[in-house]
XYZ file of C-alpha atoms in Angstrom:
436
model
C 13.809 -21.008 23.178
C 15.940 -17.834 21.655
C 13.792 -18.838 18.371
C 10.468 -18.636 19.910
C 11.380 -15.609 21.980
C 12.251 -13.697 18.152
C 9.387 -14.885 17.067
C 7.100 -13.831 18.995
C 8.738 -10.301 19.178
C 8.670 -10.169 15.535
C 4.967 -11.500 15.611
C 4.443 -8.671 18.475
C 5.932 -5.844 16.337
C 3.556 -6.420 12.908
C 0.683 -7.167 15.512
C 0.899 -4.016 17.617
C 0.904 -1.690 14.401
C -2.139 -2.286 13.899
C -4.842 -0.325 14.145
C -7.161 -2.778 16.141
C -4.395 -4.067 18.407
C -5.060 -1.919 21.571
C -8.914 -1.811 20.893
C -9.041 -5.434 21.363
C -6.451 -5.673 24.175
C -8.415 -2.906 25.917
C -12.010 -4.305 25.090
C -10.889 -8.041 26.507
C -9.793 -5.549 29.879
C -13.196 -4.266 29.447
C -15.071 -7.509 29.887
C -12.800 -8.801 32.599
C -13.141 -5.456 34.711
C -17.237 -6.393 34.116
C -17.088 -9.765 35.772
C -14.575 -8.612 38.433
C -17.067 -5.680 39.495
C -20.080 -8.297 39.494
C -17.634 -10.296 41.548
C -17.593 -7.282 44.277
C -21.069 -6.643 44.018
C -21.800 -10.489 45.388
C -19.179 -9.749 48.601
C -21.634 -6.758 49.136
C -19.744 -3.524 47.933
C -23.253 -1.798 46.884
C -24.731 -2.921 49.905
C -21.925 -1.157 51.518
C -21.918 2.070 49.563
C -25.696 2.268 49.713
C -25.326 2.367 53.753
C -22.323 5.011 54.074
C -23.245 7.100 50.481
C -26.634 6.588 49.252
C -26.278 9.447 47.103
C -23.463 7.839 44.607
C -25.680 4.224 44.308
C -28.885 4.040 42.033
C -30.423 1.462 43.744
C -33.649 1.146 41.412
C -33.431 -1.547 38.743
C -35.252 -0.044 35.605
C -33.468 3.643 36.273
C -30.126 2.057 36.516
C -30.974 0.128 32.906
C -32.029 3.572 31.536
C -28.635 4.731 32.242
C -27.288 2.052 31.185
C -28.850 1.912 27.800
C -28.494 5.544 27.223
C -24.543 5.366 27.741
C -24.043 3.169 25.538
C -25.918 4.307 22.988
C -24.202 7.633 23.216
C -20.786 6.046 23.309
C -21.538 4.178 20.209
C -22.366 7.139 18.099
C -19.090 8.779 19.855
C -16.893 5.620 18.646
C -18.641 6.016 15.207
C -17.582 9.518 14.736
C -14.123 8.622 15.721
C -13.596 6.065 13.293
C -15.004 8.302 10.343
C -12.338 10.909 11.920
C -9.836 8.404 11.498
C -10.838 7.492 8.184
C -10.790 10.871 7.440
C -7.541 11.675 8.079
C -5.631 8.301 6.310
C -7.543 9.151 3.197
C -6.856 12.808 2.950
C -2.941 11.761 4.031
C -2.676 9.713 1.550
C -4.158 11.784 -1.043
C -1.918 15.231 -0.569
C 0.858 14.067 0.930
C 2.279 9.940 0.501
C 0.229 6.565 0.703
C 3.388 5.260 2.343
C 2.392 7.637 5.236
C -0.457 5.463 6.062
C 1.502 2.903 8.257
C 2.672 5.310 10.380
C -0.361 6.891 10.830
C -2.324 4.078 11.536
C 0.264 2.638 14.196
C -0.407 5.964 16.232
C -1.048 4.789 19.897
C -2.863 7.688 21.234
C -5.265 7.007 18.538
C -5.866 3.462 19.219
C -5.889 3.812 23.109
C -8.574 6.151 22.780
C -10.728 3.963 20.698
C -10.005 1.094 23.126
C -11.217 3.184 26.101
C -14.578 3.941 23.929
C -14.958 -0.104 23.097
C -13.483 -1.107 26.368
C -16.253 1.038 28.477
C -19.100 0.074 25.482
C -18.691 -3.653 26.667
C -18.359 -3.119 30.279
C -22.046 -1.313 30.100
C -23.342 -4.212 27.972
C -22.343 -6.942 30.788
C -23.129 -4.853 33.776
C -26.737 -4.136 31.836
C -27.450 -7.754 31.319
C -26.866 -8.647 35.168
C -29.206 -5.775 36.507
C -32.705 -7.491 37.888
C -35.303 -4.740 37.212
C -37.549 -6.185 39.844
C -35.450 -6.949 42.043
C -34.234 -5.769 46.334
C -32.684 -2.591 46.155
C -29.354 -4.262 47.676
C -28.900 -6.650 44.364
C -29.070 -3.824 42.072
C -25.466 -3.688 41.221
C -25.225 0.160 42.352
C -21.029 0.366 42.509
C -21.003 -1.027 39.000
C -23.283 1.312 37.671
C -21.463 4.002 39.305
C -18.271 2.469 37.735
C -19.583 2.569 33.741
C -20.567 6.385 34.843
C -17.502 7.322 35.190
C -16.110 5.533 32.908
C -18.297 7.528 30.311
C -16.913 10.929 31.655
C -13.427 9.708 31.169
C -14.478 8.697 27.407
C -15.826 12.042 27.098
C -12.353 13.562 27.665
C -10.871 11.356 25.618
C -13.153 12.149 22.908
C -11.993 15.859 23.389
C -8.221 15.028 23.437
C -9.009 12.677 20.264
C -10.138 15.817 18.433
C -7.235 17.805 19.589
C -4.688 14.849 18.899
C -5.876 14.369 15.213
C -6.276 17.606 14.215
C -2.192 17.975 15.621
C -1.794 14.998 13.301
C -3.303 15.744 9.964
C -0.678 18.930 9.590
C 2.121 17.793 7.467
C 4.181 19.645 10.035
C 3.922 17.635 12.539
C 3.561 14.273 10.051
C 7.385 15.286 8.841
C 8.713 16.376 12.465
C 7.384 12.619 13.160
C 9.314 10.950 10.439
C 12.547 12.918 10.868
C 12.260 12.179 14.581
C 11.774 8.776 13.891
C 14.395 8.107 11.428
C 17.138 10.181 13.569
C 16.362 7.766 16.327
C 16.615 4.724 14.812
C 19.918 6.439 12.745
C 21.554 7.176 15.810
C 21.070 3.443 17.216
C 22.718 1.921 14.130
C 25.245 4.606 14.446
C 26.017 3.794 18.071
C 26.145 -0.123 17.600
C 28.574 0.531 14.899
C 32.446 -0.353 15.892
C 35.077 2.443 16.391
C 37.054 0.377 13.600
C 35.784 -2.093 10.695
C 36.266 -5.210 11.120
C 37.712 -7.521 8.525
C 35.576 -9.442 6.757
C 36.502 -11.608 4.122
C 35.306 -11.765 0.200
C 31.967 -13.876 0.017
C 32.205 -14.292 -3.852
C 32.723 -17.938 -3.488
C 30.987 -18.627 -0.575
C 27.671 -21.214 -0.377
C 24.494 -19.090 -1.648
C 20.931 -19.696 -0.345
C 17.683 -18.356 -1.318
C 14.751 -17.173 0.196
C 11.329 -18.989 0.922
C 9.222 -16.240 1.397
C 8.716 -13.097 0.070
C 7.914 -9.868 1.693
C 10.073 -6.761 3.069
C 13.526 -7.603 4.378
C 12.226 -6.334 8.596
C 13.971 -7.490 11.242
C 17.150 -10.087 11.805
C 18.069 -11.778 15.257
C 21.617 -10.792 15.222
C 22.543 -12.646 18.403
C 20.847 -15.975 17.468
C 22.753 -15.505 14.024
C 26.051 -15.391 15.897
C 25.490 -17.887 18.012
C 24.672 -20.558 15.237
C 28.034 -18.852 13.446
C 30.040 -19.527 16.401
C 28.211 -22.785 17.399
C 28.697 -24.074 13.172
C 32.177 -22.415 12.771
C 31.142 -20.238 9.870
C 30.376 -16.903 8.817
C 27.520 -15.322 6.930
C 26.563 -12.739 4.966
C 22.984 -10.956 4.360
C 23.201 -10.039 0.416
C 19.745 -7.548 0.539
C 19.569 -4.750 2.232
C 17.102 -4.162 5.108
C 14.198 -2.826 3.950
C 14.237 -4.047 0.025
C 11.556 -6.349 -0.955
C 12.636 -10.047 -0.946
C 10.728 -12.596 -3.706
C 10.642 -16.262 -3.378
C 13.830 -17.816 -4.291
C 16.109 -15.101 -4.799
C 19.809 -15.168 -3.165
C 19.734 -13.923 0.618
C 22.531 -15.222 2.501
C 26.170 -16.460 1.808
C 28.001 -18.769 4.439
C 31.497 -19.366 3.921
C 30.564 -23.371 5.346
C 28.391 -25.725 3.724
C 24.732 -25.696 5.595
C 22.788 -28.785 5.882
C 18.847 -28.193 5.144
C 18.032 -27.970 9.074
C 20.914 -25.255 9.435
C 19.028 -23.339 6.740
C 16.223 -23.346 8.219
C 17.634 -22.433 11.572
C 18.900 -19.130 9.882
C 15.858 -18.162 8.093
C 13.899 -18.339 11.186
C 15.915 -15.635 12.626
C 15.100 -12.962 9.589
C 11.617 -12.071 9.394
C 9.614 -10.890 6.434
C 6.476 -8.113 6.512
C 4.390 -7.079 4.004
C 4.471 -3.292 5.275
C 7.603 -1.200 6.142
C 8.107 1.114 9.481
C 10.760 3.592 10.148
C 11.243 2.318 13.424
C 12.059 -0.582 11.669
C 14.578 0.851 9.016
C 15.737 4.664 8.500
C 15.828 4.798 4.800
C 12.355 4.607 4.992
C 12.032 7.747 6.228
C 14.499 9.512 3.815
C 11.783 7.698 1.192
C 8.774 9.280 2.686
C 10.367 12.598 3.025
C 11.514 12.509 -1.078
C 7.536 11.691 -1.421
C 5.933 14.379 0.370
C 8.225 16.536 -1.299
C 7.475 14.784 -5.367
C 4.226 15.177 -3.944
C 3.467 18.285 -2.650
C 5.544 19.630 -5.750
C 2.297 17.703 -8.104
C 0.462 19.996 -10.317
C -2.554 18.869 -8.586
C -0.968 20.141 -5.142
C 1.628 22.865 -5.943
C 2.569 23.650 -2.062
C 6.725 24.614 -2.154
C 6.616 25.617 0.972
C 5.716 22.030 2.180
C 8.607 21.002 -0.176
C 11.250 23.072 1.721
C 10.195 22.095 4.867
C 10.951 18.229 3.838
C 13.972 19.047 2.510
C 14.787 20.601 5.432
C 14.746 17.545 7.448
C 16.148 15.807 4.816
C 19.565 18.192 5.746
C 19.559 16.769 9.153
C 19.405 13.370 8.380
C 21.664 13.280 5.311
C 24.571 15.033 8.190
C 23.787 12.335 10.228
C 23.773 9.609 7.765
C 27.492 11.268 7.299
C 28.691 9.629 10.251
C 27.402 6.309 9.421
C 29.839 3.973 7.800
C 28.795 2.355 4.366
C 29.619 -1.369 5.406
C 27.694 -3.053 8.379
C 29.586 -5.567 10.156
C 28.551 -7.345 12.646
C 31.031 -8.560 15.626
C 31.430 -10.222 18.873
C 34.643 -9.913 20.728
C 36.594 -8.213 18.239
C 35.437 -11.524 15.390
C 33.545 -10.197 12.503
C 30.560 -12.948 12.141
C 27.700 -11.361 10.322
C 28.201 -8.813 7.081
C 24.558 -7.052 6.487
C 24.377 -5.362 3.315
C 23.476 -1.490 3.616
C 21.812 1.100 1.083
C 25.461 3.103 1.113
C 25.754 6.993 1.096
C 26.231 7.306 -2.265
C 23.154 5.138 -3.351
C 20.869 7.021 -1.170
C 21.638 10.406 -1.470
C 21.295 9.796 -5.395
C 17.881 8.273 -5.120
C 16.363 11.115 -3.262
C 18.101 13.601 -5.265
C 17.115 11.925 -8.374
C 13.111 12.219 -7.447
C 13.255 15.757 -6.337
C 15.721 16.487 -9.677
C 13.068 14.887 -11.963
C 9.759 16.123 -11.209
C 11.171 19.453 -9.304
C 13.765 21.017 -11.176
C 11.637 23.596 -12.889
C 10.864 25.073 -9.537
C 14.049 27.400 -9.141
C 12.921 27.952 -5.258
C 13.671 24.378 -4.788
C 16.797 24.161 -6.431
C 18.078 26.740 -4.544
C 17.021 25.396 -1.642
C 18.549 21.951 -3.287
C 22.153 23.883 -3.406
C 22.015 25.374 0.005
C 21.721 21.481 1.542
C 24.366 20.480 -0.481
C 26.098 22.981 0.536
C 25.482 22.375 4.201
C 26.761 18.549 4.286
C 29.856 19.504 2.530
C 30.265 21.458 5.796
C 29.415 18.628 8.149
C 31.929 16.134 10.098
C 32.223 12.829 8.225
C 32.900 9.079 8.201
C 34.528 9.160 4.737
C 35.801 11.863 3.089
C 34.521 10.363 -0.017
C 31.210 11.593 1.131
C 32.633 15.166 -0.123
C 32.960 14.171 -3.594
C 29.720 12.368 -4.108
C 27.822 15.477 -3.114
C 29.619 17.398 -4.975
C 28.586 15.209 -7.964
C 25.002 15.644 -7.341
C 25.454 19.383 -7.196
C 26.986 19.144 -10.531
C 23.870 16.915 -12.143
C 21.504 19.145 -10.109
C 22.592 22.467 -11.856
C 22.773 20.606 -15.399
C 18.636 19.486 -14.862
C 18.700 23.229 -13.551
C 19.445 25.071 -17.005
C 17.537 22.711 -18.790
C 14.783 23.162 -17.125
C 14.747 27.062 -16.324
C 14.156 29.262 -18.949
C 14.902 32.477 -17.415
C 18.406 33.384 -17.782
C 18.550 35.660 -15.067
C 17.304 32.591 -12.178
C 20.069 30.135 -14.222
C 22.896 32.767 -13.682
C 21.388 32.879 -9.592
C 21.343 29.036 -9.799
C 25.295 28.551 -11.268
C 26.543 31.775 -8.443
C 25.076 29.311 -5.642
C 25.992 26.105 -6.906
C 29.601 27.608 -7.436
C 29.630 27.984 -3.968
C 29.674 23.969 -3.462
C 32.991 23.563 -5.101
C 34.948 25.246 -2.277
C 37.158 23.222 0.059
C 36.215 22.521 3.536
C 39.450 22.858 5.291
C 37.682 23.187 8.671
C 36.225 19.875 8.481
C 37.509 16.964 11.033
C 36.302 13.443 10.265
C 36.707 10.285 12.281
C 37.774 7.950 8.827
């Protein structure tokens, strides 16, 4: 039962990122809501309306098809022009700022509520069309229904306005990186708060029993308390070898267990990880330090040229790399003080390297940057910490920032500005309190 319940989650989560997910779910509501209005309309409710407001009931067959007709035709054009808006705006996201933007994008609610309540109301004036008798009494024209799709078609026309207010918010890269950092920091900040005051011990997996993936596809999601239960329920322990997020192939090593497994035991455990072929910072934070470094390699492009989208990336990138401080580098999962589960982590050292080492290569002519580059460094190194460690590994990308610096600069006066900031980075922080 836990299995099924995971998997349909997991099923749920890939689904509703989608950008036709809530179109459809709304449109099926949409067809429903037409037979449940033609179900009113036999008990009498336009008979009833017609007698105590005649004003709000069109009680003549071919006028009420002329509205009809016209409605939909109208919305159709509107839901046309929303999808070329939507269209718009992946394609000129992904083409100044980061194709890996584009999941995010698409998986925007707002957007695909709106287009649901355009589809939704198109189908509901389709079936209430097809049931109207041109010829027929005045009391079997289906008056409240008509009256229904009306107003339905004023609500779509606010929507359509709030649609054009909502995705011109969207397509400014201020509000696309305010959505990532806000994103990531959430998702941080539950890893953060799941993680145990101390580590627990977990023993060397070296020699453990290996097994290997049948799928491939992005490491997404793991059912942590399925996984424990079959550790507890098998007397063993187990170890993840990828980190979230990497990109698993067919038949590479994924887990350790310190038992042997049988075949069906195998199985049992790989039907608790699930694989996508897309990644989602809700999903896993170091995606957003990823899209961050790419709107910054990006918007740094000779094609582009727009620093001032740069530093505000790197900006955010400040906030998340002093949170990411706190985090520990070793992810161990426990239940009742017993360390089960070891889930292998991008650690602090890894990750701050790979972003710095984009931004170093294609950015470190730009002596704006690098200054800007020095100033975050110089921030963390004034931030509370996990591991003191932390310290020492920034200071090391300071050091291999300033030496792409001078080789890069020409100008001797912005290399001597460059070396008085970075100089700056090699004081001690004797203020600093950590929680090690």
């Amino acid at each position: 039962m836990k299995k099924l319940l995971y998997r349909a989650l997991s099923f749920f989560n890939i689904v509703e990122s989608k950008i036709a997910f809530y179109p459809t779910v709304l449109a099926i509501f949409g067809i429903f809501f037409a037979f449940l209005l033609l179900y009113f309309e036999n008990l009498g409710v336009s008979k009833y309306l017609l007698e105590k407001a005649p004003a709000l009931v069109v009680d003549n067959g071919n006028t009420a098809m002329t509205i009809l007709s016209a409605l939909i035709s109208g919305l159709i054009s509107v839901i046309v022009f929303s999808f070329s808006m939507v269209m718009l705006l992946l394609s000129q996201a992904s083409s100044n700022y980061s194709p890996r933007l584009l999941p995010g994008l698409i998986s925007d609610k707002k957007h695909q509520i709106i287009l649901g309540i355009y589809l939704s109301t198109i189908l509901y004036n389709i079936f209430i069309l097809f049931s109207i008798q041109p010829t027929g009494d005045k009391y079997q024209i289906p008056g409240f229904a008509v009256l229904m799709g009306i107003i339905g078609t004023v609500i779509c026309i606010y929507a359509f306005i709030f649609f054009i207010h909502n995705i011109s918010q969207s397509i400014q890269i201020s509000n696309i990186l305010k959505k990532i950092y806000s994103q990531s920091k959430i998702r941080m900040t539950e890893v953060i708060e799941k993680e145990s005051t101390h580590l627990a011990p977990f023993p060397d997996s070296e020699d453990w029993y290996e097994y290997h993936s049948e799928k491939s596809g992005y490491l997404q999601n793991m059912s942590y308390t399925n996984m424990i239960d079959f550790c507890i329920e098998n007397d063993t322990q187990l170890h993840i070898i990828p980190f979230k997020g990497s990109f698993i192939l067919n038949g590479i090593p994924l887990f350790r267990s310190r038992n042997e497994l049988n075949k069906d035991q195998v199985t049992q455990i790989l039907s608790n990880i699930s694989f996508a072929r897309e990644e989602l910072v809700e999903d896993n934070y170091i995606l957003g330090f990823k899209q961050l470094t790419e709107v910054i390699v990006k918007a740094m492009s000779p094609g582009i040229n727009d620093p001032g989208t740069a530093i505000n990336a790197i900006d955010y990138l400040t906030e998340l790399f002093a949170l990411r401080m706190q985090k520990k580098d070793i992810n161990v999962i426990r239940r009742d003080e017993a360390a089960f589960l070891k889930i292998t982590t991008v650690n602090f050292k890894e990750l701050i390297y790979q972003v710095m080492v984009a931004i170093r290569t294609y950015c470190k002519h730009d002596v704006t940057l690098n200054q800007k580059l020095l100033i975050m460094l110089h921030y963390l190194l004034q931030q509370e910490t996990y591991n003191e460690d932390y310290y020492n590994i920034i200071k090391a990308e300071a050091t291999l920032l300033l030496t792409d610096a001078k080789e890069a600069v020409t100008n001797t006066a912005d290399v001597d500005r460059l070396i008085s900031l970075a100089e700056s980075l090699t004081f001690q922080v004797n203020n600093t309190t950590t929680n090690a």
